Coordinates of C-alpha atoms in Angstrom, one line a residue:
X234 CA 114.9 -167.3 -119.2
X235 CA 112.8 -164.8 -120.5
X236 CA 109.3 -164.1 -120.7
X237 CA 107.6 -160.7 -121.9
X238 CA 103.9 -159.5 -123.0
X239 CA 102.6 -156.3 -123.9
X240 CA 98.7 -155.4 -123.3
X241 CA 97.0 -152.3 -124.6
X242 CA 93.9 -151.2 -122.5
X243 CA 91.7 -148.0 -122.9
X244 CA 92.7 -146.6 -119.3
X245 CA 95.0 -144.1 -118.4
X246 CA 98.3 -144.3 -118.3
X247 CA 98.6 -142.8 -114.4
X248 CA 95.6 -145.6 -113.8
X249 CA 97.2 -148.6 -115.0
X250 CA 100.9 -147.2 -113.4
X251 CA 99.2 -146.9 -109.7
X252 CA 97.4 -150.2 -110.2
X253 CA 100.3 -152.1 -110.8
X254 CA 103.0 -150.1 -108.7
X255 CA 101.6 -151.7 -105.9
X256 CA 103.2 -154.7 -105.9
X257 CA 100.6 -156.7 -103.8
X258 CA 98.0 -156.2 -107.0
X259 CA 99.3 -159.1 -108.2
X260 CA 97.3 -161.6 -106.2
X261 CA 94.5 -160.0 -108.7
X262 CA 96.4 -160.6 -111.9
X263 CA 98.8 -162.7 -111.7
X264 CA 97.3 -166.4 -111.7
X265 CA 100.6 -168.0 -110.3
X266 CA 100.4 -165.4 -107.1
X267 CA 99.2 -167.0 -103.5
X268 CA 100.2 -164.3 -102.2
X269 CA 102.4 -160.3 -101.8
X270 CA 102.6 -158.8 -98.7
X271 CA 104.2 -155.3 -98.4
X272 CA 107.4 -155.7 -95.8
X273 CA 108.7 -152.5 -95.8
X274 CA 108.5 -148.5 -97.5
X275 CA 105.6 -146.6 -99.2
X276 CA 106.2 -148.2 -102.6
X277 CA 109.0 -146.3 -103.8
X278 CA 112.5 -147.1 -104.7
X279 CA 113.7 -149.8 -102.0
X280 CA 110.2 -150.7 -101.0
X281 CA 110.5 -154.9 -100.5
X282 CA 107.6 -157.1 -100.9
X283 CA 107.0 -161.0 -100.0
X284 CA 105.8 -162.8 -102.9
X285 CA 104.7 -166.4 -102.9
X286 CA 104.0 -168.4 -105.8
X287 CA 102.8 -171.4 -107.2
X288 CA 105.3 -172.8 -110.4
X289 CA 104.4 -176.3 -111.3
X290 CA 102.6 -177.6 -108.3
X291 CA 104.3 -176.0 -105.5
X292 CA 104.7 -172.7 -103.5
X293 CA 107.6 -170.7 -103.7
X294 CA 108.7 -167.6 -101.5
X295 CA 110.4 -164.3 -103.3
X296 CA 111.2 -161.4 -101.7
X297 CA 111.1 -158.2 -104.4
X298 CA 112.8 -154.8 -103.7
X299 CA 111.7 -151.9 -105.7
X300 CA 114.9 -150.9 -108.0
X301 CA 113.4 -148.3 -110.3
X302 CA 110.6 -146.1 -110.7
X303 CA 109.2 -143.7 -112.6
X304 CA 105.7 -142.7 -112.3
X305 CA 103.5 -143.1 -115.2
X306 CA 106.7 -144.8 -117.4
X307 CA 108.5 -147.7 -115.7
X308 CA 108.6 -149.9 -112.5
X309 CA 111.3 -151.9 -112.1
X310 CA 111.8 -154.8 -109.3
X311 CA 114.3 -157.8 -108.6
X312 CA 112.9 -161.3 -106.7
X313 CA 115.3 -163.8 -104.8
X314 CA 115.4 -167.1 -103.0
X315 CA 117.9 -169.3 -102.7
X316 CA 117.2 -170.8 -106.4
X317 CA 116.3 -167.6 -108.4
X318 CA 116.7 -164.4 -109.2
X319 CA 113.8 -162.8 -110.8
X320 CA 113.7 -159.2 -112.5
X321 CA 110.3 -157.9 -113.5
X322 CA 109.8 -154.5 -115.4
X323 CA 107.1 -153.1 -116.3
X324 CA 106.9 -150.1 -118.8
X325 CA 103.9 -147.9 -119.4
X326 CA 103.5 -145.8 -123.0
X327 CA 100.4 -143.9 -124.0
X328 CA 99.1 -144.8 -127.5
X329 CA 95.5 -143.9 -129.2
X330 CA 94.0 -146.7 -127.8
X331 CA 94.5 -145.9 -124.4
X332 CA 98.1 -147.3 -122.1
X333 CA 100.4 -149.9 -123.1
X334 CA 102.2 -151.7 -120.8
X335 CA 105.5 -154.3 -121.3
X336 CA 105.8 -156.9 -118.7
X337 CA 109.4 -158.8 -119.2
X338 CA 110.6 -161.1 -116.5
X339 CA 113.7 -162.4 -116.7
X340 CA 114.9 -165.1 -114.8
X341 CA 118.5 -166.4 -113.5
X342 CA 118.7 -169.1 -112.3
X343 CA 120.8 -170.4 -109.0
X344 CA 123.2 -173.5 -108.4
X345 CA 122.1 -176.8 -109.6
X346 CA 118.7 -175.1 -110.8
X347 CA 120.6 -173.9 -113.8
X348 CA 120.7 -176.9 -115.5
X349 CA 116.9 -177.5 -115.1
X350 CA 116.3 -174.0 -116.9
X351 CA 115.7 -175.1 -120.3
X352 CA 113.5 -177.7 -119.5
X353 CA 111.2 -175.4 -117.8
X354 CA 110.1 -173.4 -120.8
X355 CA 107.3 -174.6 -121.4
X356 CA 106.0 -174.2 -118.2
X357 CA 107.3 -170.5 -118.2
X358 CA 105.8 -169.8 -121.5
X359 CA 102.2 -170.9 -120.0
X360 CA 103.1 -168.8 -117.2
X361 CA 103.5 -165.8 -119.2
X362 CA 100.1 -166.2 -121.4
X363 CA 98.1 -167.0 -118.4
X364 CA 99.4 -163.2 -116.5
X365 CA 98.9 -161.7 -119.8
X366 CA 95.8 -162.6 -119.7
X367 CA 95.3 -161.6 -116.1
X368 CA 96.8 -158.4 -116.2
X369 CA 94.6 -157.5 -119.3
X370 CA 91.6 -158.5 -117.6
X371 CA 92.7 -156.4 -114.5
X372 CA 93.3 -153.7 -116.3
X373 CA 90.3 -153.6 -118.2
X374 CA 88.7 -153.5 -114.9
X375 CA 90.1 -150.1 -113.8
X376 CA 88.3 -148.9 -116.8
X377 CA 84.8 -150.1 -115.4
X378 CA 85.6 -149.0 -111.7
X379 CA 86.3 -145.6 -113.3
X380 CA 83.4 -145.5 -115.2
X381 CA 80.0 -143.7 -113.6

């Protein structure tokens, strides 16, 4: 399962990498977060995080490790429980209008979840529009906080 949006906001690239390199933004932008707690490391490669979620009514824990990063181009980060493996990049490019980044998260599913998979689609389809649509509206923030 894969799910991937791209968002184009008039802030700098360096800005909107930052912002979202810190993993425990997400609570801001990502409607489905309850919560991300830092566990351990500075936010570099190898840097884990505690995610938990809420997927079709009910909470779910991750824990994230920090695989890749480059500043200002790409973060790169893979999720597991016992049901899922979940891995979220994020790429950054400067255009005219200002940074755009790629979210894709793709998930792999575990054990007898597989076979559910397809049926959840639709409910990772909504997922995806609804942290588009966060992650814009986060972003676009930066540019106000920014602004005198």
């Amino acid at each position: 399962m894969k799910i991937e949006r791209t968002v184009t906001v008039d802030v700098p690239v360096g800005a909107a990498f930052d912002y979202l390199a810190d993993f425990t933004t997400t609570t801001q932008w990502d409607p489905g977060t309850v919560s991300t707690v830092r566990i351990d490391g500075n936010g570099g490669v190898g840097t884990s995080y505690q995610n938990i979620s809420k997927f079709l009514g009910r909470e779910t824990s991750l824990t994230y490790v920090v695989e890749d990063r480059e500043p200002g181009k790409l973060i790169r980060l893979r999720g597991e429980n016992k049901t899922v493996v979940s891995v979220d990049t994020m790429t950054f490019r400067r255009t005219a209008a200002g940074t755009e980044v790629t979210y894709t998260a793709v998930f792999t599913f575990k054990g007898p979840s597989r076979l559910l998979a397809p049926l959840l689609r639709p409910a990772f389809t909504r997922l995806g529009n609804d942290a588009e649509e966060g992650l814009r509206s986060a972003l676009v923030g930066l540019r106000s906080e920014s602004s005198p």
